Amino acid sequence: MAANACPCGMSYGTGERCTCTPQERRRYFARLSGPILDRVDIQVEVPPVSRIILDEEMGEPRETSAEIRARVVEARAVAAERYARHGWTCNAQASGRWMRDHMSRYSLEPINRALEAQRLSLRGADRAMRLAWTLADLRGIPSPGREETSQGIALRTRL
Ligand SMILES: [Zn+2]
């Protein structure tokens, strides 16, 4: 799913070129219902293409799609091996209970805090934890640390 940040589509970055009123923006986002959005695992703001190209010219060369694919295949293999005796193949299938039981209290704290502050729904907290496991698999570490949990939350918290 994709949506502009506002009806005129110019409110990214500093948003100086956006001509929408606050009411127009609110109405626009109200069309995406909370319960539907809650089921979308990763929610991120994507900068305009012109800026991506500019960053690329100025910075390090980016990974190719083939390189990224190889990392994803490797991460999925790690997860499949970890879950083999439970009959799960990936983080989406694993039991939430198992995942929580195999994380430290310290690593889980950002999720618990976000829950208490109602920045995450119960479903959101579950998804953020699964994302944290995926990040750990991509980084080749045995279980998510605090950084992975915090990033799992950030990947679901739309601006
Ligand atoms: Zn606008």
Coordinates of C-alpha atoms and ligand atoms in Angstrom, one line a residue:
M1 CA 0.0 0.0 0.0
A2 CA 1.2 3.5 -0.7
A3 CA -0.2 7.0 0.1
N4 CA 1.0 10.5 -0.3
A5 CA 1.6 12.3 2.9
C6 CA -1.2 14.8 2.1
P7 CA -3.7 15.4 -0.8
C8 CA -1.3 17.7 -2.7
G9 CA 1.6 15.3 -2.2
M10 CA 4.1 18.0 -1.3
S11 CA 4.3 17.8 2.5
Y12 CA 7.4 15.7 2.6
G13 CA 10.7 17.1 3.9
T14 CA 10.2 20.6 5.3
G15 CA 6.7 20.7 3.7
E16 CA 7.1 24.3 2.5
R17 CA 5.5 23.6 -0.9
C18 CA 2.4 21.9 0.6
T19 CA -0.8 23.8 0.0
C20 CA -3.1 21.6 2.2
T21 CA -4.9 22.9 5.3
P22 CA -4.5 20.9 8.5
Q23 CA -8.2 19.8 8.1
E24 CA -7.6 18.5 4.6
R25 CA -4.6 16.5 5.8
R26 CA -6.6 15.0 8.7
R27 CA -9.5 14.1 6.4
Y28 CA -7.1 12.5 4.0
F29 CA -5.5 10.2 6.6
A30 CA -8.8 9.4 8.2
R31 CA -9.5 7.4 5.0
L32 CA -6.9 4.9 6.1
S33 CA -8.6 3.2 9.0
G34 CA -6.6 2.4 12.1
P35 CA -7.4 -1.3 12.2
I36 CA -6.3 -1.7 8.5
L37 CA -3.1 0.3 9.0
D38 CA -2.4 -1.8 12.1
R39 CA -2.1 -4.9 10.0
V40 CA 0.6 -3.4 7.8
D41 CA 3.9 -4.6 9.3
I42 CA 6.3 -2.0 8.1
Q43 CA 5.2 1.7 7.8
V44 CA 7.8 4.1 6.6
E45 CA 8.0 7.5 4.9
V46 CA 9.7 7.2 1.5
P47 CA 11.5 10.4 0.3
P48 CA 10.9 11.6 -3.2
V49 CA 12.9 9.8 -5.9
S50 CA 14.9 13.0 -6.9
R51 CA 16.3 13.1 -3.3
I52 CA 17.2 9.3 -3.3
I53 CA 19.2 9.8 -6.5
L54 CA 21.0 12.8 -5.1
D55 CA 21.9 10.9 -1.9
E56 CA 23.3 8.1 -4.1
E57 CA 25.5 10.4 -6.1
M58 CA 26.9 12.0 -3.0
G59 CA 27.3 9.0 -0.8
E60 CA 28.6 5.4 -0.9
P61 CA 27.4 3.2 -3.8
R62 CA 24.3 1.4 -2.7
E63 CA 23.8 -2.3 -2.5
T64 CA 22.4 -3.9 -5.7
S65 CA 19.1 -5.8 -5.6
A66 CA 21.0 -9.0 -6.0
E67 CA 23.2 -8.3 -3.0
I68 CA 20.1 -7.4 -0.9
R69 CA 18.4 -10.6 -2.1
A70 CA 21.3 -12.7 -1.0
R71 CA 21.2 -11.2 2.5
V72 CA 17.4 -11.8 2.7
V73 CA 17.8 -15.5 1.6
E74 CA 20.5 -16.0 4.2
A75 CA 18.4 -14.4 7.0
R76 CA 15.4 -16.6 6.0
A77 CA 17.6 -19.7 6.1
V78 CA 18.8 -18.8 9.6
A79 CA 15.2 -18.3 10.8
A80 CA 14.1 -21.6 9.2
E81 CA 16.9 -23.5 10.9
R82 CA 16.1 -21.9 14.3
Y83 CA 12.4 -22.9 14.0
A84 CA 12.8 -26.2 12.3
R85 CA 11.9 -28.3 15.4
H86 CA 8.8 -26.2 16.0
G87 CA 7.5 -26.6 12.5
W88 CA 7.7 -22.9 11.7
T89 CA 9.8 -21.5 8.8
C90 CA 9.9 -17.7 9.4
N91 CA 9.3 -15.0 11.9
A92 CA 5.8 -14.4 10.8
Q93 CA 4.8 -18.0 11.7
A94 CA 6.7 -18.3 15.0
S95 CA 4.7 -18.1 18.3
G96 CA 4.9 -14.7 19.9
R97 CA 5.3 -16.4 23.2
W98 CA 8.4 -18.3 22.0
M99 CA 9.9 -15.1 20.7
R100 CA 9.3 -13.2 24.0
D101 CA 10.7 -16.1 26.0
H102 CA 13.9 -16.0 23.9
M103 CA 14.6 -12.3 24.4
S104 CA 16.0 -10.5 27.4
R105 CA 13.9 -8.2 29.5
Y106 CA 16.2 -5.4 28.6
S107 CA 15.7 -6.0 24.8
L108 CA 11.9 -6.1 25.3
E109 CA 11.7 -2.9 27.3
P110 CA 11.2 -0.5 24.4
I111 CA 8.2 -2.5 23.3
N112 CA 6.7 -2.7 26.7
R113 CA 7.2 1.0 27.2
A114 CA 5.6 1.8 23.9
L115 CA 2.6 -0.4 24.9
E116 CA 2.2 1.3 28.2
A117 CA 2.4 4.7 26.6
Q118 CA -0.2 3.5 24.0
R119 CA 2.1 4.3 21.2
L120 CA 1.6 0.7 20.0
S121 CA -1.5 -1.5 20.0
L122 CA -1.1 -5.1 21.2
R123 CA -1.0 -6.2 17.5
G124 CA 1.5 -3.4 16.8
A125 CA 3.7 -4.7 19.7
D126 CA 3.6 -8.2 18.3
R127 CA 4.6 -7.0 14.8
A128 CA 7.4 -4.8 16.1
M129 CA 8.8 -7.8 18.0
R130 CA 8.7 -9.9 14.8
L131 CA 10.4 -7.1 12.9
A132 CA 13.1 -7.1 15.6
W133 CA 13.8 -10.8 15.0
T134 CA 14.0 -10.2 11.3
L135 CA 16.5 -7.4 11.9
A136 CA 18.5 -9.7 14.1
D137 CA 18.5 -12.4 11.4
L138 CA 19.7 -9.8 8.8
R139 CA 22.5 -8.8 11.1
G140 CA 23.5 -12.3 11.9
I141 CA 23.0 -12.0 15.7
P142 CA 21.3 -14.8 17.7
S143 CA 18.4 -12.8 19.1
P144 CA 17.2 -9.1 19.0
G145 CA 19.0 -6.6 21.2
R146 CA 17.5 -3.3 22.4
E147 CA 18.6 -1.6 19.1
E148 CA 16.7 -4.1 17.0
T149 CA 13.5 -3.7 19.2
S150 CA 13.7 0.0 19.0
Q151 CA 14.1 -0.2 15.2
G152 CA 11.2 -2.6 15.0
I153 CA 9.0 0.0 16.7
A154 CA 10.4 2.8 14.4
L155 CA 9.5 0.7 11.3
R156 CA 5.8 0.8 12.4
T157 CA 5.5 4.3 13.7
R158 CA 4.2 6.4 10.9
L159 CA 5.3 10.1 11.2
Ligands
ZN1 ZN -0.2 19.0 0.8

